[in-house]
Coordinates of C-alpha atoms and ligand atoms in Angstrom, one line a residue:
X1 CA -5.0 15.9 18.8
X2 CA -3.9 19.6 20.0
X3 CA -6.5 22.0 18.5
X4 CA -4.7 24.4 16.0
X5 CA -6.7 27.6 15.8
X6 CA -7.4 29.3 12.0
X7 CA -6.6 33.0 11.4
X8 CA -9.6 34.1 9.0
X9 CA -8.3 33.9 5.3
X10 CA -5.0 32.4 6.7
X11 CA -5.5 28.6 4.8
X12 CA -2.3 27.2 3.6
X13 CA -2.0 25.6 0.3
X14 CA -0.5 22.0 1.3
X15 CA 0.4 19.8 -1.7
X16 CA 0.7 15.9 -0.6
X17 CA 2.2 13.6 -3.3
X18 CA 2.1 9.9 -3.6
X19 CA 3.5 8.1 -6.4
X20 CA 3.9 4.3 -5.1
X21 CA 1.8 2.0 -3.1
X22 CA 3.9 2.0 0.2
X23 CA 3.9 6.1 -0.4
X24 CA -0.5 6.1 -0.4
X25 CA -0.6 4.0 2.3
X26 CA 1.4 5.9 4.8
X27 CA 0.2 9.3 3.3
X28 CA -3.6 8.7 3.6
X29 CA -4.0 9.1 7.0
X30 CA -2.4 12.3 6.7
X31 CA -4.3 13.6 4.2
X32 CA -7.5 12.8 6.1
X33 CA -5.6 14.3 9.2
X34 CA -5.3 17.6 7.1
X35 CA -8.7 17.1 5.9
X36 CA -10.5 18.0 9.0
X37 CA -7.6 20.9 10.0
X38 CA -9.4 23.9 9.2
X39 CA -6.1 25.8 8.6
X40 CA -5.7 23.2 6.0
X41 CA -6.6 23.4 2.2
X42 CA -4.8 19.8 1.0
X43 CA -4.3 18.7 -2.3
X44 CA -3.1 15.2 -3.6
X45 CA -0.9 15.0 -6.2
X46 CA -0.5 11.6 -7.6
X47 CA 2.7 10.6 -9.7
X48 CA 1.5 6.9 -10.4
X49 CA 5.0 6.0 -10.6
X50 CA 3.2 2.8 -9.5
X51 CA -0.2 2.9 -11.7
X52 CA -2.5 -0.5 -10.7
X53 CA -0.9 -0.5 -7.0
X54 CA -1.5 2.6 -5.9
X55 CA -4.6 3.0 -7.6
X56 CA -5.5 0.2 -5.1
X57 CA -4.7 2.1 -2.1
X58 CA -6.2 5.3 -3.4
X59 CA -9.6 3.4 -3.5
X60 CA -9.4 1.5 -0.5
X61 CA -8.7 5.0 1.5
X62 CA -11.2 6.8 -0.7
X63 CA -9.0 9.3 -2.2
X64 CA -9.4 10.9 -5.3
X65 CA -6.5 13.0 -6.6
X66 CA -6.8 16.3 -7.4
X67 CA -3.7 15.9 -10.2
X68 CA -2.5 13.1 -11.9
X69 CA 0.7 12.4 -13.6
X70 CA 0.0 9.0 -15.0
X71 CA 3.5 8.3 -15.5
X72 CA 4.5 4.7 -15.1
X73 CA 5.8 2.8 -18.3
X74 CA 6.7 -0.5 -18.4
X75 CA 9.9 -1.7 -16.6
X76 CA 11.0 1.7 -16.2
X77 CA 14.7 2.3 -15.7
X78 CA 15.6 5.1 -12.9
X79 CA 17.1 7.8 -14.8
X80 CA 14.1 7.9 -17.3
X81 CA 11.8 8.0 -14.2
X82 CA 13.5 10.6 -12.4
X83 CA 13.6 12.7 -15.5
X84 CA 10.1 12.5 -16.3
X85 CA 8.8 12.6 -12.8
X86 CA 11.0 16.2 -12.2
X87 CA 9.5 18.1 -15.3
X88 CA 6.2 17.1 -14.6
X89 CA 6.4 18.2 -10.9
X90 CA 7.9 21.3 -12.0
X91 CA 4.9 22.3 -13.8
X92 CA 2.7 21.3 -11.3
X93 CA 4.4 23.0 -8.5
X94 CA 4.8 26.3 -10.8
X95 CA 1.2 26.2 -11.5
X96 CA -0.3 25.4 -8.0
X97 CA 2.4 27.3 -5.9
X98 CA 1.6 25.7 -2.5
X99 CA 2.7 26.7 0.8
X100 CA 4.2 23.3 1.3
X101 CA 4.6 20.2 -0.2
X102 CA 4.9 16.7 1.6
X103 CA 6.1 13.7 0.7
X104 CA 6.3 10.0 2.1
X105 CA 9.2 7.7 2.3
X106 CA 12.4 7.0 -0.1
X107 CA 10.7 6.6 -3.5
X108 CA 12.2 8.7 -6.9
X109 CA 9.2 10.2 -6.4
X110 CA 9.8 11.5 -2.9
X111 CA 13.7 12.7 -4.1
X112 CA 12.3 14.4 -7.7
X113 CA 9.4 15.8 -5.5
X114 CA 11.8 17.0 -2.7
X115 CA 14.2 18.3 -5.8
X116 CA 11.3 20.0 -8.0
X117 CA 10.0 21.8 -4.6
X118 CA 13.2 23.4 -3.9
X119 CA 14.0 24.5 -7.3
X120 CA 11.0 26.5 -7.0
X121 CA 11.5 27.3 -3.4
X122 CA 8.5 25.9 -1.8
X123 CA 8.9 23.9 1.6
X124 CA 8.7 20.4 1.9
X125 CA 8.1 17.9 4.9
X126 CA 9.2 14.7 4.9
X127 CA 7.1 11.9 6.0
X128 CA 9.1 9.1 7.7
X129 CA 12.2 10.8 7.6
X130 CA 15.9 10.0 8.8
X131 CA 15.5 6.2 8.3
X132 CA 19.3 5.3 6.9
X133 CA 21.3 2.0 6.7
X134 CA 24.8 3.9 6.2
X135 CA 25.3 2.1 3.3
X136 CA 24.3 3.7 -0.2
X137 CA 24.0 1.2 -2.5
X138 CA 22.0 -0.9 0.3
X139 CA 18.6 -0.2 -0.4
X140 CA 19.2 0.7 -3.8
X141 CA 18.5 3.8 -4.9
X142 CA 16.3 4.5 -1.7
X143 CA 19.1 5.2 1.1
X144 CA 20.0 7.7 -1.8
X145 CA 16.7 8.8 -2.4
X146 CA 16.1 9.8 1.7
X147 CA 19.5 11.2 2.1
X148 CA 18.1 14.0 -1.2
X149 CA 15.0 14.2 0.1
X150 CA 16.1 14.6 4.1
X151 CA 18.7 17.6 2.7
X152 CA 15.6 19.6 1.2
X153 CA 13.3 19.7 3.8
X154 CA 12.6 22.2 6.2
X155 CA 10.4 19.3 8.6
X156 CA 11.4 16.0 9.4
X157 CA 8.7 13.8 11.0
X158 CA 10.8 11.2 11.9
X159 CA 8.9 7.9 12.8
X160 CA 11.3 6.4 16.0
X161 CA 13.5 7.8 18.3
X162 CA 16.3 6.0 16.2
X163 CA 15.7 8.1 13.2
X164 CA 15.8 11.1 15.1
X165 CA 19.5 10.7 15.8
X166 CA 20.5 9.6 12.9
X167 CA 19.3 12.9 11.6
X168 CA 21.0 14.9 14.2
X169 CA 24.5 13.1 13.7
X170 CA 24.2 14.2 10.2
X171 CA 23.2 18.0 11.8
X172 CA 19.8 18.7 11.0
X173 CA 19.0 21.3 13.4
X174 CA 17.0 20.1 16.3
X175 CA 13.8 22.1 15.9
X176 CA 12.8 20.4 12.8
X177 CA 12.8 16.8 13.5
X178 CA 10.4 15.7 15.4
X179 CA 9.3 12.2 16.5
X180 CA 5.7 11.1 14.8
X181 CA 5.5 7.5 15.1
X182 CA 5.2 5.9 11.8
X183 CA 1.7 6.9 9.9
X184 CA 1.7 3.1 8.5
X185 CA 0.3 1.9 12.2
X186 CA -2.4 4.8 12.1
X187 CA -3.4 3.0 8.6
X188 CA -3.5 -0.6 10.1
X189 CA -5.0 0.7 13.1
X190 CA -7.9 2.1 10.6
X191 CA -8.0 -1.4 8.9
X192 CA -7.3 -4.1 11.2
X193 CA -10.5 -4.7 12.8
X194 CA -12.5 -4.9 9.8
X195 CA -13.4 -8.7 8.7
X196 CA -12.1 -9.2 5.3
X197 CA -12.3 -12.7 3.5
X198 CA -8.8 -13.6 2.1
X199 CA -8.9 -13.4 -1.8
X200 CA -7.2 -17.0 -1.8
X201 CA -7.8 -19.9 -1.3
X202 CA -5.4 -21.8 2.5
X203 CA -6.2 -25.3 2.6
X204 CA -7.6 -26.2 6.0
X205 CA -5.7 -26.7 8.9
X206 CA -2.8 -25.5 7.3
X207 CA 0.1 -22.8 8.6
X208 CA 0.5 -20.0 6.2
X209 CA 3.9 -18.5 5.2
X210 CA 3.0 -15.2 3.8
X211 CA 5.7 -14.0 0.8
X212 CA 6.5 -10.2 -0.6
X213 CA 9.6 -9.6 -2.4
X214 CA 10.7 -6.5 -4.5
X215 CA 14.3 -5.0 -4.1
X216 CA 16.0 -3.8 -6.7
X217 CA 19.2 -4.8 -4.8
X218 CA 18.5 -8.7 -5.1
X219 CA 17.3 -8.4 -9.0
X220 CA 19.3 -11.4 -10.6
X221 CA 20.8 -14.0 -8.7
X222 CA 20.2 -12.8 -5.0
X223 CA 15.8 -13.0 -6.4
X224 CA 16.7 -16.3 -7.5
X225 CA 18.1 -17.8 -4.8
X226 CA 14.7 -16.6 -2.8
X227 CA 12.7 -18.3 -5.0
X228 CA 14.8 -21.4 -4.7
X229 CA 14.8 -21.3 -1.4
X230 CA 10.5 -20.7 -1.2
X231 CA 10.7 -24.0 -3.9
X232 CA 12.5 -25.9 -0.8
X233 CA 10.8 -25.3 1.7
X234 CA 7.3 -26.3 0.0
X235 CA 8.6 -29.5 -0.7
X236 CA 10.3 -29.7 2.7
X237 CA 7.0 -28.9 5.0
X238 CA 3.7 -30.2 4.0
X239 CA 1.5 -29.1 6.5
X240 CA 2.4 -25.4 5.1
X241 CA 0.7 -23.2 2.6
X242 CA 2.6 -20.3 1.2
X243 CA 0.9 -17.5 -0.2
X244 CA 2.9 -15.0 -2.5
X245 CA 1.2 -11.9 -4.3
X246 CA 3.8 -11.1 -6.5
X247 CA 5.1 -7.2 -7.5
X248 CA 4.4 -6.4 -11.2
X249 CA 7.9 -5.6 -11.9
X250 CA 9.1 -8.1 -14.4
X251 CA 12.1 -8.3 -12.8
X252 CA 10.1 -10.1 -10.1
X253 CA 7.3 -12.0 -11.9
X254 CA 9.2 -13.3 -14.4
X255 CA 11.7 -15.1 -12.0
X256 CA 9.0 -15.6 -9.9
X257 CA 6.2 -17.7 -12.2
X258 CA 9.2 -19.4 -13.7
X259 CA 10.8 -20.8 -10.2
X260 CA 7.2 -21.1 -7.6
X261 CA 4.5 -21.6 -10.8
X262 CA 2.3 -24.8 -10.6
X263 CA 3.6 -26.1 -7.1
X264 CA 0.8 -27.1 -5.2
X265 CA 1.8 -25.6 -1.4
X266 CA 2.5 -22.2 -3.4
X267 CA -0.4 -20.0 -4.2
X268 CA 1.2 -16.9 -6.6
X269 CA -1.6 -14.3 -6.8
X270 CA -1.4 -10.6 -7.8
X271 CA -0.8 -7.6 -5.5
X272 CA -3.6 -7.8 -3.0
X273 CA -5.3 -5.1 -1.9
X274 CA -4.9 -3.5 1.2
X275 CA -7.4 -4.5 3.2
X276 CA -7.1 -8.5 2.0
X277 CA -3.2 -8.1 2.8
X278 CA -4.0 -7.1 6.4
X279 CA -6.2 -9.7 6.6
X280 CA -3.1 -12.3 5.0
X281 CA -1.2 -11.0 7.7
X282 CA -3.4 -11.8 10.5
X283 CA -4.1 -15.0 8.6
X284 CA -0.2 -16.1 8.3
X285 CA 2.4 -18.1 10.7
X286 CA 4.8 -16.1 9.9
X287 CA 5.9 -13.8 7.1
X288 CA 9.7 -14.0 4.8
X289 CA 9.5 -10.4 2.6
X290 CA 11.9 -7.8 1.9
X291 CA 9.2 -4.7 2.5
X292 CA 9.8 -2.3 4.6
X293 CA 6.1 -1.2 5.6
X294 CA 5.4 -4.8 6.3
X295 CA 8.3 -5.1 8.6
X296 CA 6.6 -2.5 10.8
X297 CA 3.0 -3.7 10.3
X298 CA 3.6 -7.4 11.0
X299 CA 5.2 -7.1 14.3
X300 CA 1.6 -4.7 15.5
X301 CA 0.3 -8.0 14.5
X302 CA 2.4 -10.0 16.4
X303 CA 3.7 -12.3 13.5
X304 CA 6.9 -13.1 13.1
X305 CA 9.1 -11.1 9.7
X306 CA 12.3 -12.9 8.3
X307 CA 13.7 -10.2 5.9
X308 CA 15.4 -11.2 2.9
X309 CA 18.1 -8.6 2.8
X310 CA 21.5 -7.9 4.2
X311 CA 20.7 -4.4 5.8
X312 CA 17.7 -3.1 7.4
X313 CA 17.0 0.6 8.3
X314 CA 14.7 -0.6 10.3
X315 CA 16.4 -2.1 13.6
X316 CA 13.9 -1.5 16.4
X317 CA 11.9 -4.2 15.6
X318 CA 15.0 -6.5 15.0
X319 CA 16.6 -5.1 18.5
X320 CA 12.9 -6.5 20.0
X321 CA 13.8 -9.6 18.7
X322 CA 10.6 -9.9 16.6
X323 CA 12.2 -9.0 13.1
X324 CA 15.4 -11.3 12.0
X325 CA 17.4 -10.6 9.0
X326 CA 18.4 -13.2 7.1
X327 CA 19.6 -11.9 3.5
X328 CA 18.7 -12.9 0.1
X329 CA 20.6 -16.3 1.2
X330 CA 19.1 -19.6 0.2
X331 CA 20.2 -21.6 2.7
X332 CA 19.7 -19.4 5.4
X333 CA 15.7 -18.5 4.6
X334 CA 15.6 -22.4 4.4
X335 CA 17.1 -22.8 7.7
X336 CA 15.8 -19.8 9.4
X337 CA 12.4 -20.2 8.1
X338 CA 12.4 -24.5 9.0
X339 CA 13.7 -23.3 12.6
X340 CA 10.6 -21.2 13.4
X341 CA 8.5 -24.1 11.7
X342 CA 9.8 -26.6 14.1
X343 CA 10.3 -24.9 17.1
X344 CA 7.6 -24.2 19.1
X345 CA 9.8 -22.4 21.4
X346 CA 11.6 -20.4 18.5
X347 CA 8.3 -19.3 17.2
X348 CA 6.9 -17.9 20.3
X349 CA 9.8 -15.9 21.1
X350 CA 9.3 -14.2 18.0
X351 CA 5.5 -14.1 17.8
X352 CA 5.0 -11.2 20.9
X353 CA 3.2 -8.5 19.4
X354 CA 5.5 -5.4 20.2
X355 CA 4.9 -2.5 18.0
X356 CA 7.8 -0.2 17.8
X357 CA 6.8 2.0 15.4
X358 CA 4.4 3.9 16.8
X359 CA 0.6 4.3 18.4
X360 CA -1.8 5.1 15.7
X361 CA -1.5 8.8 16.2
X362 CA 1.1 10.1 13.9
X363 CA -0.7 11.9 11.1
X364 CA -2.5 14.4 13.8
X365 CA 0.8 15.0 15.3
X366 CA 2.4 15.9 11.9
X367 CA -1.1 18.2 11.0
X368 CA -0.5 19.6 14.3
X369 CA 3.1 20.8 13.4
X370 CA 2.3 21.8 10.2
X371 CA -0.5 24.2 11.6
X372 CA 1.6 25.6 14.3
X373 CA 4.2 26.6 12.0
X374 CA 2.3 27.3 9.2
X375 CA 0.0 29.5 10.7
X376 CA 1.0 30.5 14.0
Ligands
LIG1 C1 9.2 1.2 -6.1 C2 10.2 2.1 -5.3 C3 10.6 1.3 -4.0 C4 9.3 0.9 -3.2 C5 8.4 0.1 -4.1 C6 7.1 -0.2 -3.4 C7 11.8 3.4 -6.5 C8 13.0 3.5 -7.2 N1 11.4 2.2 -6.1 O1 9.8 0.1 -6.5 O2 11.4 2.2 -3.2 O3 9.7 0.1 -2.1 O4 8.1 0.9 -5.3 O5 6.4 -1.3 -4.0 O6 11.1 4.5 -6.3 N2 4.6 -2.0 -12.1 C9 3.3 -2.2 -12.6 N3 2.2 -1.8 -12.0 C10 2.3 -1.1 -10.8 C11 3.6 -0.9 -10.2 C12 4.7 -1.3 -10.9 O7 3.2 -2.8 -13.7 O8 1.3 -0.7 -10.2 C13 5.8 -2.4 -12.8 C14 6.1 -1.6 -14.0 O9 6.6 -2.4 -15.0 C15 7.1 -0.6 -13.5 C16 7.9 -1.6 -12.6 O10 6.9 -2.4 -11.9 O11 8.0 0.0 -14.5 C17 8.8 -0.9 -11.5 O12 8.1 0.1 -10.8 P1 9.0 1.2 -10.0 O13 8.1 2.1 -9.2 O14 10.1 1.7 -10.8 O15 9.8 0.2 -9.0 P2 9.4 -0.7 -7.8 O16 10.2 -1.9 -7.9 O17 7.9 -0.9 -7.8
LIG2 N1 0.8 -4.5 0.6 C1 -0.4 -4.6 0.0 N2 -0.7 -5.7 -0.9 C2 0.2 -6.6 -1.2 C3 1.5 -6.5 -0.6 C4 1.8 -5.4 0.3 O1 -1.3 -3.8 0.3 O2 0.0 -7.5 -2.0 C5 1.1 -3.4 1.5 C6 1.7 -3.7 2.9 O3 0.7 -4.0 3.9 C7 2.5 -2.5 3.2 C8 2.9 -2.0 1.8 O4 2.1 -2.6 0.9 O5 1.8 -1.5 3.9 C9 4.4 -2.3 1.5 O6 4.6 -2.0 0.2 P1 5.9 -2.5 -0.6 O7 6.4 -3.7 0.1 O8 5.6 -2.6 -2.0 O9 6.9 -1.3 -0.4 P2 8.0 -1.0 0.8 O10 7.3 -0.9 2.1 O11 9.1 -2.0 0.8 O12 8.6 0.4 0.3

């Protein structure tokens, strides 16, 4: 990391916010990058738009925040959220006045945050920005939320190459986006080695199919049909275990317990924590999710990802051939997912280990460029 030298009484005020699980885990190597910048006086502001899953990340990285917002409620709806979530950053952001604020990702947090900083004029980087799948309404509401947050920001610390042009087509001026690598692989990196048991139980000698599903794009049917097609292929392959810590949103673990519950080659669990998902990963065959941090952490791991959505903003891993979408389709996860089952040869095509998304070094980088512009 490039040494970034501190004027006496020159500390900048940064603000980092994280409101959902994906947001802490890809922010908390930052904050401990800032942490030992001595320019740096960091603060985390947490929204707990998520409340029991990123209170799981906060502990597992040892991260206390400074401010809390408390504000999840029950199957909240997105106006109500982004409504709450922009007062209450409002009078935070009056009250602390930092010299920057930075947020992670395409959350409502990250758009309100991005919206509530500008309103009051303070300058705002975006973590893992300039991921877009051109189509709006495909992740729902984040390809919105990015575009909001990408407009307000002064620095873009965009995570590939790929991202990087996508924010130049749309004209972002060249000086502020700059290539990171994506923080998430600086948190595996941190994680991985460590030996942690799995909190369930895999019956011996059998293959694992690891399972994470959230979307809000597939609520209804499209989540159905997943389930269905998890259903067949339990009964179809006996020699496989599936393991499936299911997201808190009813939406999700209603359809869920109704479809998988009481099978016996499905284990549903709760949310895992962080270091016991790493360790599912490294544990599993292969893993079918629609996540898009676990799309970038499973191919470091060399495991194969079948996504379960139509659209990925994510395509370097898919170009590597290590990532394969195959929508929220049940006859194509059944297929897709039997294919690399059966296929020796399919499977190890797949199962390579490439890591686009970056070497473990991403939060000093972004600490680095925050202290050479910040202070000079
Ligand atoms: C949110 C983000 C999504 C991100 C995902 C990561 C938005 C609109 N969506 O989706 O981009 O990929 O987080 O997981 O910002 N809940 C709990 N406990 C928790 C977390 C959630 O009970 O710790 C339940 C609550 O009923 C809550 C609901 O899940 O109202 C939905 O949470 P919300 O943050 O709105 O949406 P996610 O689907 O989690
Ligand atoms: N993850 C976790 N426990 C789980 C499932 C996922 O810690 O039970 C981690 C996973 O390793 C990844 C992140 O949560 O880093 C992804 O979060 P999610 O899928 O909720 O959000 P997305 O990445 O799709 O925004």
């Amino acid at each position: 990391m490039q040494a970034v030298s501190p004027r006496q009484g020159a500390c900048k005020r940064i603000l980092a916010v994280v409101g959902t699980r994906p947001e802490a885990i890809k922010m908390a190597p930052v904050i401990r990058a800032l942490q030992s910048a001595p320019w740096a006086d960091v603060r985390v502001l947490a929204t707990a738009q998520h409340r029991q899953m990123l209170d799981q990340v906060l502990d597992a990285f040892g991260i206390v925040p400074d401010i809390d917002l408390d504000i999840m409620a029950p199957n909240q709806t997105l106006p109500e959220l982004t409504s709450r979530l922009l007062s209450k950053l409002d009078e935070v952001f009056a009250r602390e006045r930092p010299d920057a604020v930075l947020i992670q990702g395409d959350t409502t947090t990250v758009m309100t945050a991005a919206m509530a900083a500008f309103y009051r004029r303070i300058d705002v980087g975006h973590v893992e920005a300039g991921l877009r799948t051109g189509d709006l309404h495909n992740p729902f509401p984040e390809e919105m939320n990015r575009i909001v947050a990408g407009r307000l920001s002064r620095w873009h610390f965009a995570p590939t190459e790929g991202a990087r042009d996508n924010l130049l087509r749309e004209g972002f001026d060249p000086a502020s986006v700059h290539v990171t690598g994506n923080t998430v692989i600086d948190a595996l990196l941190d994680v991985v080695q460590r030996d942690t048991p799995l909190p369930v139980e895999v019956p011996e000698g059998r293959r694992m199919v690891l399972v994470t599903a959230h979307r809000r794009e597939n609520f209804g049917a499209p989540f159905r049909e997943v389930c269905l097609a998890i259903r067949d292929l339990a009964d179809r392959h006996d020699d496989v275990h599936f393991v499936y810590p299911v997201h808190p949103n009813p939406n999700v673990s209603g359809p869920a317990r109704e479809i998988l519950g009481g099978h016996d080659r499905i284990t549903l669990c709760p949310p895992m924590d962080y270091l016991p998902f790493v360790a599912a990963m490294k544990r599993a065959h292969l893993i079918l999710t629609d996540s898009g941090g676990v799309q970038e952490e499973a191919p470091a791991l060399g495991k194969p990802v079948l996504v379960m959505r139509r659209e990925t903003e994510r395509p370097e891993a898919v170009e590597a051939g290590v990532v394969k979408l195959v929508g929220p389709v049940r006859d194509a996860i059944v297929a897709e997912v039997s294919w690399l089952l059966d296929e020796p040869g399919a499977y190890a095509g797949m199962a390579k280990g490439v890591s686009p998304y970056g070497d473990g070094h991403a939060s000093g980088r972004i600490a680095d460029i925050l202290g050479r512009d910040l202070i000079g």
